[in-house]
mmCIF file of C-alpha atoms and ligand atoms in Angstrom:
data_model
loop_
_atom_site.group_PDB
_atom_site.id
_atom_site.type_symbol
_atom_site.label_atom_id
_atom_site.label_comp_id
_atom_site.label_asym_id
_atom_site.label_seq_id
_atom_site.Cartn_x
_atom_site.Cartn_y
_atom_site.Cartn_z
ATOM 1 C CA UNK A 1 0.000 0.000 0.000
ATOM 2 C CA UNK A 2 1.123 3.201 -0.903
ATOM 3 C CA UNK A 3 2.529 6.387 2.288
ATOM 4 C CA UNK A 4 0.840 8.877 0.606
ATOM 5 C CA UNK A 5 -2.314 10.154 1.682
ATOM 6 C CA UNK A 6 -5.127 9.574 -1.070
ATOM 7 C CA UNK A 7 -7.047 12.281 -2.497
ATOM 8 C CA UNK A 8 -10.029 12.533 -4.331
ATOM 9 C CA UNK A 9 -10.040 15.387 -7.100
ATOM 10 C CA UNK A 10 -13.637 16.993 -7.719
ATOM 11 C CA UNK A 11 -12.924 19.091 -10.349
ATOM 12 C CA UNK A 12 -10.731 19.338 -13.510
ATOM 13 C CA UNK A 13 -7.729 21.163 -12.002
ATOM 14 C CA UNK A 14 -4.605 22.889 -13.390
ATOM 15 C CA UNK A 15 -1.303 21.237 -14.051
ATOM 16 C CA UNK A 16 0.349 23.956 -11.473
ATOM 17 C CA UNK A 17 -1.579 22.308 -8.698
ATOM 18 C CA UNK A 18 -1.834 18.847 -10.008
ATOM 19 C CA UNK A 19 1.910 18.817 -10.545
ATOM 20 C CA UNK A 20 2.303 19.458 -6.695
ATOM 21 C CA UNK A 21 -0.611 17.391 -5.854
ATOM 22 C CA UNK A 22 0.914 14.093 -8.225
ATOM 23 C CA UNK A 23 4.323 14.805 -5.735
ATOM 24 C CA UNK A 24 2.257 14.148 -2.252
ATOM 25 C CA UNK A 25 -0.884 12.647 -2.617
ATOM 26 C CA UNK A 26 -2.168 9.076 -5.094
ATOM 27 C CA UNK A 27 -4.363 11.030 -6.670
ATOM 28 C CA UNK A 28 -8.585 9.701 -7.586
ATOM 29 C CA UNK A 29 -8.945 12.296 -10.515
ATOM 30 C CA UNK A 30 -12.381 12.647 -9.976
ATOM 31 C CA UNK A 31 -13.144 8.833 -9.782
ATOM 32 C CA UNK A 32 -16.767 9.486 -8.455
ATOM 33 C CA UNK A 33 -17.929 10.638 -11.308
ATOM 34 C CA UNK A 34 -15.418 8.698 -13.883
ATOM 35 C CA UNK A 35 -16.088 5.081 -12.773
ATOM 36 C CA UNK A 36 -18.533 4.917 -9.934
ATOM 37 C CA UNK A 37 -18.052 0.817 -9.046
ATOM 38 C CA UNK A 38 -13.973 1.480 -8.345
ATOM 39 C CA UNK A 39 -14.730 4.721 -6.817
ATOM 40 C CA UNK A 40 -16.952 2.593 -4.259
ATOM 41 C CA UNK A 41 -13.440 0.252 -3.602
ATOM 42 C CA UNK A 42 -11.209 2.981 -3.149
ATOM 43 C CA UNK A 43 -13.268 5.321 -0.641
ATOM 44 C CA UNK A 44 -12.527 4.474 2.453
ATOM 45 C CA UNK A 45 -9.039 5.689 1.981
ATOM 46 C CA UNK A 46 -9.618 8.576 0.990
ATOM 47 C CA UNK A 47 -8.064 11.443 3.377
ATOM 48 C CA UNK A 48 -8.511 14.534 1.337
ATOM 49 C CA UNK A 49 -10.815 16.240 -1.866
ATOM 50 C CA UNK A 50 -9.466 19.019 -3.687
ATOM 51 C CA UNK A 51 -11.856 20.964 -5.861
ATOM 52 C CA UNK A 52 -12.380 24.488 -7.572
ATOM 53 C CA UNK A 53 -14.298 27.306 -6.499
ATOM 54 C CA UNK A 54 -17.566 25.447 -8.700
ATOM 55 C CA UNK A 55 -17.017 22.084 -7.065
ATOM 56 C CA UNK A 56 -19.477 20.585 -5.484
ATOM 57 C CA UNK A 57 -19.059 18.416 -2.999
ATOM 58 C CA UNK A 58 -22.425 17.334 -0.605
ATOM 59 C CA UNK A 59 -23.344 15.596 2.600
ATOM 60 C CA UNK A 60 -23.856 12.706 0.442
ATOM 61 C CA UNK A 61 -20.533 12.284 -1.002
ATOM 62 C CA UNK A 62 -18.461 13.174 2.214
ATOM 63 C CA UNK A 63 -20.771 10.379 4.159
ATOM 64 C CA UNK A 64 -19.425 7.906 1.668
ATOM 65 C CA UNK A 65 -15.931 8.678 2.995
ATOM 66 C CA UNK A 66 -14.873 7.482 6.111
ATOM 67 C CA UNK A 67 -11.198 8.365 6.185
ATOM 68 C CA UNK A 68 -12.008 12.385 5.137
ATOM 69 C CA UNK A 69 -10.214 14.612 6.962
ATOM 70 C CA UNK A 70 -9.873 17.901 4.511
ATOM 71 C CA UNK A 71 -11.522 19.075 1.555
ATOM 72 C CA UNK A 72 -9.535 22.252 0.150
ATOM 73 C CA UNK A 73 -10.909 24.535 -2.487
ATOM 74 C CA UNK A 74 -8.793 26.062 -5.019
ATOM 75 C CA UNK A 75 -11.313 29.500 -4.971
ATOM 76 C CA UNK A 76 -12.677 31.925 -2.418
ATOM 77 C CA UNK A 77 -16.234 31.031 -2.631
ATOM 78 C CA UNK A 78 -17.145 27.434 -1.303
ATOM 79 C CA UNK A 79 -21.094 27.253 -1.747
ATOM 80 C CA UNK A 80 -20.811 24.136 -3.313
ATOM 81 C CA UNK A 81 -19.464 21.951 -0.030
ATOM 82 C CA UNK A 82 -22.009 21.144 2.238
ATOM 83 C CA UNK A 83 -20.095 22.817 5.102
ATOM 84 C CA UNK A 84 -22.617 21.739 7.997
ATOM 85 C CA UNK A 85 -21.850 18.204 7.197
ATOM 86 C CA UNK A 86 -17.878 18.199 6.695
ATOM 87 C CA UNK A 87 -17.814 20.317 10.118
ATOM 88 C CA UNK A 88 -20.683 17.147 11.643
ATOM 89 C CA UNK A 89 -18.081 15.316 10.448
ATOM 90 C CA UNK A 90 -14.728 16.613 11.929
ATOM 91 C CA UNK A 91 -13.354 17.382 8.264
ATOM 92 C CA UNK A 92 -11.856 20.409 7.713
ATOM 93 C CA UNK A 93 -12.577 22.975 4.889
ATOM 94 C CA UNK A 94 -9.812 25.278 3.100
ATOM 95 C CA UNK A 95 -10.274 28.024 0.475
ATOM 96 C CA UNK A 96 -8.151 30.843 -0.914
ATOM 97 C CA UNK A 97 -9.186 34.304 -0.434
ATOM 98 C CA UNK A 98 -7.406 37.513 -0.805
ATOM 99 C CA UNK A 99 -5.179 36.483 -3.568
ATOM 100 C CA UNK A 100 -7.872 36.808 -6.318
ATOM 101 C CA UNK A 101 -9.699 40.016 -4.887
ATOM 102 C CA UNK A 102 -7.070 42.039 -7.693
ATOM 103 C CA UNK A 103 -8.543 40.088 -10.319
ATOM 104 C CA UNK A 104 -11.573 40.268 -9.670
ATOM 105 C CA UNK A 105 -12.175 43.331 -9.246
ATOM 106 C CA UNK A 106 -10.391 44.454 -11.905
ATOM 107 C CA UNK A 107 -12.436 42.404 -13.994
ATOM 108 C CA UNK A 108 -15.628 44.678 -11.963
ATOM 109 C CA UNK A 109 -14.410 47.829 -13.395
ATOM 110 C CA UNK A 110 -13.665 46.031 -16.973
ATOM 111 C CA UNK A 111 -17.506 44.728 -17.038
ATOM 112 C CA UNK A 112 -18.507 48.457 -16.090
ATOM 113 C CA UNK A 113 -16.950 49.764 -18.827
ATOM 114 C CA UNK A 114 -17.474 47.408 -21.234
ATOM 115 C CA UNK A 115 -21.226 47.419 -20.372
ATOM 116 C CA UNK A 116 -21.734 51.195 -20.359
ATOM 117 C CA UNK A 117 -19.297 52.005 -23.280
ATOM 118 C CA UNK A 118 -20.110 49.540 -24.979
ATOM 119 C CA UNK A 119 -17.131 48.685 -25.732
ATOM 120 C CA UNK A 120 -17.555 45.064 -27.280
ATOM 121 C CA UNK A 121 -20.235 46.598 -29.951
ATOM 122 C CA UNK A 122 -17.318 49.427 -30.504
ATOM 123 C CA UNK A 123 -14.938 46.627 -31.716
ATOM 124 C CA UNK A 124 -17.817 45.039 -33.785
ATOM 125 C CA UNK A 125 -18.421 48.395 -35.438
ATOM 126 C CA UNK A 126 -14.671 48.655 -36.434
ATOM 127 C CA UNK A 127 -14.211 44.682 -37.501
ATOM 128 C CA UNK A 128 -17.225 44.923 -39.708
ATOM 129 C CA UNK A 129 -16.546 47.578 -41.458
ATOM 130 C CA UNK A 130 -19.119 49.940 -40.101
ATOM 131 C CA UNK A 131 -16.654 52.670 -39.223
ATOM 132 C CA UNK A 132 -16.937 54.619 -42.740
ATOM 133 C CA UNK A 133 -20.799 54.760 -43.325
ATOM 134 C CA UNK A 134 -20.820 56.578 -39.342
ATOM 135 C CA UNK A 135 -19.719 56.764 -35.941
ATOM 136 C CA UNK A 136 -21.210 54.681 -33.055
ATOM 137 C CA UNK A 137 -24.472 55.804 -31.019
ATOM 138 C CA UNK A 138 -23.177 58.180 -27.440
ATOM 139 C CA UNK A 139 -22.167 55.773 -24.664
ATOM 140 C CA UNK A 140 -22.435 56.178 -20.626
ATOM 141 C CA UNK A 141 -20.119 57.956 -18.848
ATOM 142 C CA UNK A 142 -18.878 55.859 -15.797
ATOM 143 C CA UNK A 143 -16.600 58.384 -13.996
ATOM 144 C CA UNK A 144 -18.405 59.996 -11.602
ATOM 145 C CA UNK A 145 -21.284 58.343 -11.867
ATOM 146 C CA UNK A 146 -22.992 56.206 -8.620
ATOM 147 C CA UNK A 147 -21.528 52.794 -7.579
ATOM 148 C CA UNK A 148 -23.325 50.689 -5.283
ATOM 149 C CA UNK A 149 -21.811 46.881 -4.313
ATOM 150 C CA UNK A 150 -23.776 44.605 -3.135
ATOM 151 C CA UNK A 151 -21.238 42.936 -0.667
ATOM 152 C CA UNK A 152 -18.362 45.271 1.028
ATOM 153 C CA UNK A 153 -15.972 42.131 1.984
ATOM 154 C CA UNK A 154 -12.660 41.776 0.649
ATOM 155 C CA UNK A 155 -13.153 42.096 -2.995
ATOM 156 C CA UNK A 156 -16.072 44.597 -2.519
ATOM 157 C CA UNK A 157 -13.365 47.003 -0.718
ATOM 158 C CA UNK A 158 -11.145 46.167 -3.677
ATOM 159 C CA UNK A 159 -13.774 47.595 -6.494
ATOM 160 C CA UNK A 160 -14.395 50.362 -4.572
ATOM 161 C CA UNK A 161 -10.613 51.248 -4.246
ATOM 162 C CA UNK A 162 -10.486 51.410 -8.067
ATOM 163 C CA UNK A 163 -13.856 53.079 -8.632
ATOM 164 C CA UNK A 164 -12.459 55.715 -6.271
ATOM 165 C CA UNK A 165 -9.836 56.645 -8.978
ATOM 166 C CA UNK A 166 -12.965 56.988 -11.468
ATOM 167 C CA UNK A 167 -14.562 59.877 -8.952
ATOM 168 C CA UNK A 168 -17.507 57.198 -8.353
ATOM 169 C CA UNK A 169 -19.252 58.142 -5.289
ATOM 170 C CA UNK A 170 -19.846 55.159 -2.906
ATOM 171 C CA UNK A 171 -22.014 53.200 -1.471
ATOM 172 C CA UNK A 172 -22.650 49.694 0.098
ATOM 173 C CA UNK A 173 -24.855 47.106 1.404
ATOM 174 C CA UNK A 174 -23.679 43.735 3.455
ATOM 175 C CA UNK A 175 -24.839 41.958 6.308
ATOM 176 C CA UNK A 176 -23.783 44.782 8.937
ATOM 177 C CA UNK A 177 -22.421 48.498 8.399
ATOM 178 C CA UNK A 178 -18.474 48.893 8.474
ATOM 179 C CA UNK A 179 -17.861 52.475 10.471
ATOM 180 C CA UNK A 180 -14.538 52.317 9.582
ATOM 181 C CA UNK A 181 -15.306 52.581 5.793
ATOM 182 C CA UNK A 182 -16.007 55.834 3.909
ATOM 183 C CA UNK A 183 -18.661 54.917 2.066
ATOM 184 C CA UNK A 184 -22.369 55.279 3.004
ATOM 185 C CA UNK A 185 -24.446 52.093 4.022
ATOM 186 C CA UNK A 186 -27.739 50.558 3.010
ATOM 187 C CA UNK A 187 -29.694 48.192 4.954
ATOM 188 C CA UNK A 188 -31.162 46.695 1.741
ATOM 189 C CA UNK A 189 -29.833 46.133 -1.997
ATOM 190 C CA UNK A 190 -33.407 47.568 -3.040
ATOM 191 C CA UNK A 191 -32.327 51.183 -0.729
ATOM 192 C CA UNK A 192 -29.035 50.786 -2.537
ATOM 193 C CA UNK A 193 -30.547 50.132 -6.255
ATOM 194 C CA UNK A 194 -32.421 53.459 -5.643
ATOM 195 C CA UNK A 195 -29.328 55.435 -5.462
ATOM 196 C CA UNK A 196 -26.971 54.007 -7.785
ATOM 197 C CA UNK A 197 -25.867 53.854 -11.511
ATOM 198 C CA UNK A 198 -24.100 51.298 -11.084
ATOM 199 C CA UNK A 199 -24.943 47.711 -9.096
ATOM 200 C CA UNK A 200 -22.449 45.382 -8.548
ATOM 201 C CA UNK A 201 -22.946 42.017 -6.861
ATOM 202 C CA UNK A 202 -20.436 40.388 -4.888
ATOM 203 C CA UNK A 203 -21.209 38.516 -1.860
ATOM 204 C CA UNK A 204 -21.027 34.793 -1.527
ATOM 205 C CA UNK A 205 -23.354 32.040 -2.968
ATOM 206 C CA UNK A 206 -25.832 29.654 -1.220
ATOM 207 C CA UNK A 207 -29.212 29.759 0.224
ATOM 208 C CA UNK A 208 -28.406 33.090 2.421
ATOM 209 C CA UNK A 209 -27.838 35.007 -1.086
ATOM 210 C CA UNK A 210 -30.447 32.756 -3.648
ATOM 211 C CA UNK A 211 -32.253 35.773 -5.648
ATOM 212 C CA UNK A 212 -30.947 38.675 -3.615
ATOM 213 C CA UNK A 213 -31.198 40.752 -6.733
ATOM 214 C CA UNK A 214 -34.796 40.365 -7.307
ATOM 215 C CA UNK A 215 -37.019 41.845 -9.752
ATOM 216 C CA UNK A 216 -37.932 44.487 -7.546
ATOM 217 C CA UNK A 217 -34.305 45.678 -7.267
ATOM 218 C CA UNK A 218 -34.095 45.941 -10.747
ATOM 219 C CA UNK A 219 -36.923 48.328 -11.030
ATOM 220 C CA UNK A 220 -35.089 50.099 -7.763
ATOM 221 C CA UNK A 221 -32.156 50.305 -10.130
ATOM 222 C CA UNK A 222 -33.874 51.760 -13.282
ATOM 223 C CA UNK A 223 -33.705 52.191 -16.782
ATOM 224 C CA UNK A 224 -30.463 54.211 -16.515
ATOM 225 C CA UNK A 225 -29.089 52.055 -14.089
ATOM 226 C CA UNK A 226 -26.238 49.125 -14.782
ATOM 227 C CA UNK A 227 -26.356 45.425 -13.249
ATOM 228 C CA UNK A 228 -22.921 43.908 -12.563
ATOM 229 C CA UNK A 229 -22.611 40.552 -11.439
ATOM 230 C CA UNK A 230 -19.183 38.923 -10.764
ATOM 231 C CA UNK A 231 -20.833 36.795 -7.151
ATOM 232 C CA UNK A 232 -22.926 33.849 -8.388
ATOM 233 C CA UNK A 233 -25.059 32.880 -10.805
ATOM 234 C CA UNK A 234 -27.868 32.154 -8.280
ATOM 235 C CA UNK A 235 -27.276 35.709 -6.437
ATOM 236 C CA UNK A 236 -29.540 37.178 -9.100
ATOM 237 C CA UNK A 237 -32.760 35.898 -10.147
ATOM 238 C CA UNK A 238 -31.983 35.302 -13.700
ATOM 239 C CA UNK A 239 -35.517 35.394 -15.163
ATOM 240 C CA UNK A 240 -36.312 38.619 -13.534
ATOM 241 C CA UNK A 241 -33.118 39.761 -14.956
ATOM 242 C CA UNK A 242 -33.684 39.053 -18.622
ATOM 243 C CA UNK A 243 -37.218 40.125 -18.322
ATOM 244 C CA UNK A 244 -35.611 43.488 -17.158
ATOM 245 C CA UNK A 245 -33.348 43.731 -19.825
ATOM 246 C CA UNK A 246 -36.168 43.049 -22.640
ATOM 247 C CA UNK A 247 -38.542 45.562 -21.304
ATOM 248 C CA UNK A 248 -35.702 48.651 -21.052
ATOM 249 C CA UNK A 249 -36.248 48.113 -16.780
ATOM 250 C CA UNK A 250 -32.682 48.716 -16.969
ATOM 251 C CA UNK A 251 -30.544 50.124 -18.911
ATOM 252 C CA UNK A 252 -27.770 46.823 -19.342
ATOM 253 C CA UNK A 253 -26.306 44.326 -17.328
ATOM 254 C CA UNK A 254 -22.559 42.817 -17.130
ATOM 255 C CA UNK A 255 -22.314 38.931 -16.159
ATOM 256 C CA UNK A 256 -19.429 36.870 -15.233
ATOM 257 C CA UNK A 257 -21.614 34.547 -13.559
ATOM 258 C CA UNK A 258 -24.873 32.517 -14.449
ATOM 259 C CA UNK A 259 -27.515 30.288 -12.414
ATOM 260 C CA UNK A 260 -26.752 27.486 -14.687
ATOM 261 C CA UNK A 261 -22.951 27.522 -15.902
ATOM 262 C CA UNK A 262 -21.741 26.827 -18.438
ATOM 263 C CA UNK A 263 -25.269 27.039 -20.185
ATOM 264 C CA UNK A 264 -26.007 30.400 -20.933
ATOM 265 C CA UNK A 265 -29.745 31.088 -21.503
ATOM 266 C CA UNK A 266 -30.769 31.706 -25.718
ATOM 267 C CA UNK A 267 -32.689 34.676 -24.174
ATOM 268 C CA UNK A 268 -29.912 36.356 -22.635
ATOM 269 C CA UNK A 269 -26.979 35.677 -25.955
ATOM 270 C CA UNK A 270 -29.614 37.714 -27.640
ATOM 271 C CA UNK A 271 -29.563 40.554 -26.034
ATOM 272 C CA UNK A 272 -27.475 43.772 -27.191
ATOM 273 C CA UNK A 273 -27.342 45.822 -23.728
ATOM 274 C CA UNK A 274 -25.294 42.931 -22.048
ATOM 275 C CA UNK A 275 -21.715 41.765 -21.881
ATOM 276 C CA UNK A 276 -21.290 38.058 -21.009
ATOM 277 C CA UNK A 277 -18.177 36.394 -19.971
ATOM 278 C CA UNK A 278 -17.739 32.768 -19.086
ATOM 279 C CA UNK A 279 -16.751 32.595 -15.248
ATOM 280 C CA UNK A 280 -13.230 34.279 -15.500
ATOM 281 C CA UNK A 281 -13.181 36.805 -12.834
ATOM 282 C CA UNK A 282 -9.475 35.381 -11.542
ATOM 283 C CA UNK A 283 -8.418 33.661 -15.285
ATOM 284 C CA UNK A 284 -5.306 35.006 -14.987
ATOM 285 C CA UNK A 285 -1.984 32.784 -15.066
ATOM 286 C CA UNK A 286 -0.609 34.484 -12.035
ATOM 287 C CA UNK A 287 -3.882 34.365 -9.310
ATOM 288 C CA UNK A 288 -4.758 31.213 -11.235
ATOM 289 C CA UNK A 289 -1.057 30.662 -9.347
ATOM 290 C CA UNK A 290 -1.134 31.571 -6.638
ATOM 291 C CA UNK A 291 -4.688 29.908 -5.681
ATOM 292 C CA UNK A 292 -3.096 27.184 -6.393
ATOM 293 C CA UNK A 293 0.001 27.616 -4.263
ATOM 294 C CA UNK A 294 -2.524 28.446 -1.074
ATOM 295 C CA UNK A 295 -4.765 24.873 -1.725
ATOM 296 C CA UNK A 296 -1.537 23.386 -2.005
ATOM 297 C CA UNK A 297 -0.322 24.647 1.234
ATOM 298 C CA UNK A 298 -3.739 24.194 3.009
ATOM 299 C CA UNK A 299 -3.516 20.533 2.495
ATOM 300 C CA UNK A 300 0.170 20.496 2.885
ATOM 301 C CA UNK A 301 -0.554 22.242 6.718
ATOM 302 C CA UNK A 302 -3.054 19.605 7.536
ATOM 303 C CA UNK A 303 -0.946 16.883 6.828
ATOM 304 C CA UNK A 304 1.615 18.490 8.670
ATOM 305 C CA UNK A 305 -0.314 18.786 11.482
ATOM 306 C CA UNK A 306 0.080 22.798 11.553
ATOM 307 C CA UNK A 307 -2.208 25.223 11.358
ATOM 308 C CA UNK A 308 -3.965 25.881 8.075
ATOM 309 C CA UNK A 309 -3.050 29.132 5.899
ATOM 310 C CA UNK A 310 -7.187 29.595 5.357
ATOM 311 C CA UNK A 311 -9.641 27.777 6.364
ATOM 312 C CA UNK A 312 -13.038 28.311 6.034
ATOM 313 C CA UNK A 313 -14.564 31.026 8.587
ATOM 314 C CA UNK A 314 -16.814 28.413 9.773
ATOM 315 C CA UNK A 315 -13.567 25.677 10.499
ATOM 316 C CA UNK A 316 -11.710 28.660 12.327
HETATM 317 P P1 LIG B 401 -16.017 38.213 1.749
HETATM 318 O O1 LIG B 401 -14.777 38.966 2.100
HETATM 319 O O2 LIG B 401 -16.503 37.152 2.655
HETATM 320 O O3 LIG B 401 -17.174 39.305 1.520
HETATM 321 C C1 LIG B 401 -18.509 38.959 1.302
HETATM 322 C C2 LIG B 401 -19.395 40.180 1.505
HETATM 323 O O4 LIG B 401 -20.749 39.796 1.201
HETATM 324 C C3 LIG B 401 -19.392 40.702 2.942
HETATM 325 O O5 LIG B 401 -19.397 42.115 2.951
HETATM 326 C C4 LIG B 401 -20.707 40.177 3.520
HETATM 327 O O6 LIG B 401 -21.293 40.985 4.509
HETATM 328 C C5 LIG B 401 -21.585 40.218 2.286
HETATM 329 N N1 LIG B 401 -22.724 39.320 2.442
HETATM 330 C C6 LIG B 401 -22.707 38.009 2.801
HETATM 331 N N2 LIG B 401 -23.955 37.536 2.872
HETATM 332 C C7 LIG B 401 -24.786 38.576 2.573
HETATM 333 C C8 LIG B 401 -26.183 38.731 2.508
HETATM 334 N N3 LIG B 401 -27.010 37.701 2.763
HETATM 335 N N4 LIG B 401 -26.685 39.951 2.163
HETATM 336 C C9 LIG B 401 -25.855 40.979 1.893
HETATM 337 N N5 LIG B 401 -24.510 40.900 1.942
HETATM 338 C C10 LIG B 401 -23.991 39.712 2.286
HETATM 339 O O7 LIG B 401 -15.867 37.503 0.338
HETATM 340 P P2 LIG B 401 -14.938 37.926 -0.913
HETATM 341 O O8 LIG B 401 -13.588 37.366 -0.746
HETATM 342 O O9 LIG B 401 -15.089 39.407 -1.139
HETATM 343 O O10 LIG B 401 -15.666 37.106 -2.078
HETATM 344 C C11 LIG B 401 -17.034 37.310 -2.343
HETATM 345 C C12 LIG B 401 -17.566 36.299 -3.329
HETATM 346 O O11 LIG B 401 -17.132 36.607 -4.652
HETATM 347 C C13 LIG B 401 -17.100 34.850 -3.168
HETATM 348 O O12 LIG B 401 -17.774 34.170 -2.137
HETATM 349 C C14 LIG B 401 -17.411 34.260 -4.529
HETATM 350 O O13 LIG B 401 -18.731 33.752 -4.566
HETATM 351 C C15 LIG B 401 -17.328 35.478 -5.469
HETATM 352 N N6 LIG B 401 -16.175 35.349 -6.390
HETATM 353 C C16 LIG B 401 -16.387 35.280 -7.731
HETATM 354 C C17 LIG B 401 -15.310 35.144 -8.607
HETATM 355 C C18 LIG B 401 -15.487 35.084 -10.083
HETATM 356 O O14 LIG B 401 -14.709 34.404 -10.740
HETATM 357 N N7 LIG B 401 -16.440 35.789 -10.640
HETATM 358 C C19 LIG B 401 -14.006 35.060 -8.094
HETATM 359 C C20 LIG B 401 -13.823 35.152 -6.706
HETATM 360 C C21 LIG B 401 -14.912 35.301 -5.864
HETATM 361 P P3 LIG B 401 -20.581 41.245 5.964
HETATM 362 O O15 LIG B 401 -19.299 41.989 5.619
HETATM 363 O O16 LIG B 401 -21.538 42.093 6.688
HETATM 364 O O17 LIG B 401 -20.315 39.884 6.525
#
């Protein structure tokens, strides 16, 4: 029998972390799903799952391991693992915050201005040849216009950071008010809607967020107003959403995130006042990296027996 701890992989993961991963663990590439009947040989020996930020890993699948001691998510969010039950269960949960919130909320700003500028139809224009027979309609202006994020955690206080170079003014909503921030608090994303240009959604996932941006906020937001989502798919009530954009509700909307990735509703491709990208709000080589690195290092720690570099908030 092989010293290595075995792991179970739940996602399709990056050769910079299965390279390290190869080194420490036998790695199950996701054997679950791949070939059920060995998966059911192997299970009790498995120690550790590593998965992405979209992984999904449920009460159902850790009760079928025995030997589970960590699961460690290469991402910040970790709405897909049935925390409740891992913690039940004595198994620790890992994710990797902090290094991403650049990325993404770069990636914030870039929807904002592709959205309002329309910046993708711009490079249409050009490409097809439109450019002689006239220039493009008048855009939005985004500096100095209203931002409001839904969700003033780490990334949130990132966005706003860069939106204060634009001359945005600034405002929030989150669970509770943060004093120690400049920017002026809502109790609801509806109050919020009311007084912004700009929306942007970034809190966590899961059943504490499903449909926070309702259709009701979107009417709050109005038909000058801009939706930005770079949270979750399920944060916004999709439906409402393209029902909003048809009817001119709002004025566009900039997705990174959908309720059903990677299948994009026909009614929302169709649209011209939206930009849609496919889940890439920390695609870059060097956070892809660095997550990496830290999901490598949480399960490193555990088997150490030291103290991990991030777990969960509800493992602390
Ligand atoms: P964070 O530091 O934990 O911040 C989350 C914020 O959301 C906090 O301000 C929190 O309020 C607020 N919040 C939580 N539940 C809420 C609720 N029910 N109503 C209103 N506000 C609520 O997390 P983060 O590191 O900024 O990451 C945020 C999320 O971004 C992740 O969980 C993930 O889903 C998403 N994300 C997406 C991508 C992408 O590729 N598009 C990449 C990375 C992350 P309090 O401050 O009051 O607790």
């Amino acid at each position: 029998m092989s010293s290595k701890p075995e792991l179970l992989t739940v996602a399709r993961l990056a050769p910079f972390l299965m390279q390290p991963l190869q080194g420490a663990f036998t790695l199950h590439e996701r054997l679950h799903e791949e070939d059920p009947a060995a998966f059911t040989r192997i299970a009790g020996n498995i120690r550790a799952i590593c998965g992405s930020g979209e992984s999904k890993v449920s009460a159902e699948l850790i009760g079928q391991l025995p030997a589970l001691e960590i699961i460690s998510i290469m991402g910040v969010g970790y709405d897909g693992v049935d925390v409740a039950a891992a913690k039940a269960r004595g198994v620790m949960v890992s994710h990797t915050p902090d290094v991403l919130n650049d990325d993404v909320a770069d990636l914030a700003l870039a929807l904002m201005l592709n959205v309002a500028r329309r910046i993708p139809q711009a490079d249409q224009h050009v490409r097809q040849g439109r450019w002689p027979a006239g220039p493009m309609p008048l855009a939005r202006k985004m500096s100095g216009a209203r931002l409001g994020i839904v969700g003033m955690g780490r990334i949130g206080q990132a966005i706003a950071a860069r939106a204060r170079a634009f001359g945005m003014s600034i405002a929030y909503t989150a669970r509770s008010a943060k004093p120690a921030l400049p920017y002026a608090f809502h109790a609801t994303p509806r109050g919020l809607a009311a007084v912004s240009d700009f929306l942007v959604v970034i809190t966590p996932g899961g059943a504490a967020t499903r449909k926070l941006i309702d259709a009701d906020v979107l009417r709050a937001l109005g038909p000058e107003g801009y939706l930005v989502n770079v949270a979750r798919g399920s944060v916004v009530d999709e439906g409402a959403l393209i029902t909003a954009l048809q009817q001119g509700t709002i004025a566009g909307a900039g997705l990174d995130v959908f309720e059903n990735e990677p299948n994009v509703p026909e009614a929302l491709r169709a649209l011209d006042n939206v930009v849609l990208l496919p889940h890439i709000g920390s695609a870059t080589t060097q956070t892809r990296g660095a997550m990496a690195a830290r999901a490598f290092a949480n399960l490193q720690a555990h088997f150490a027996g030291t103290p991990l570099p991030s777990p969960v908030p509800e493992c602390r």
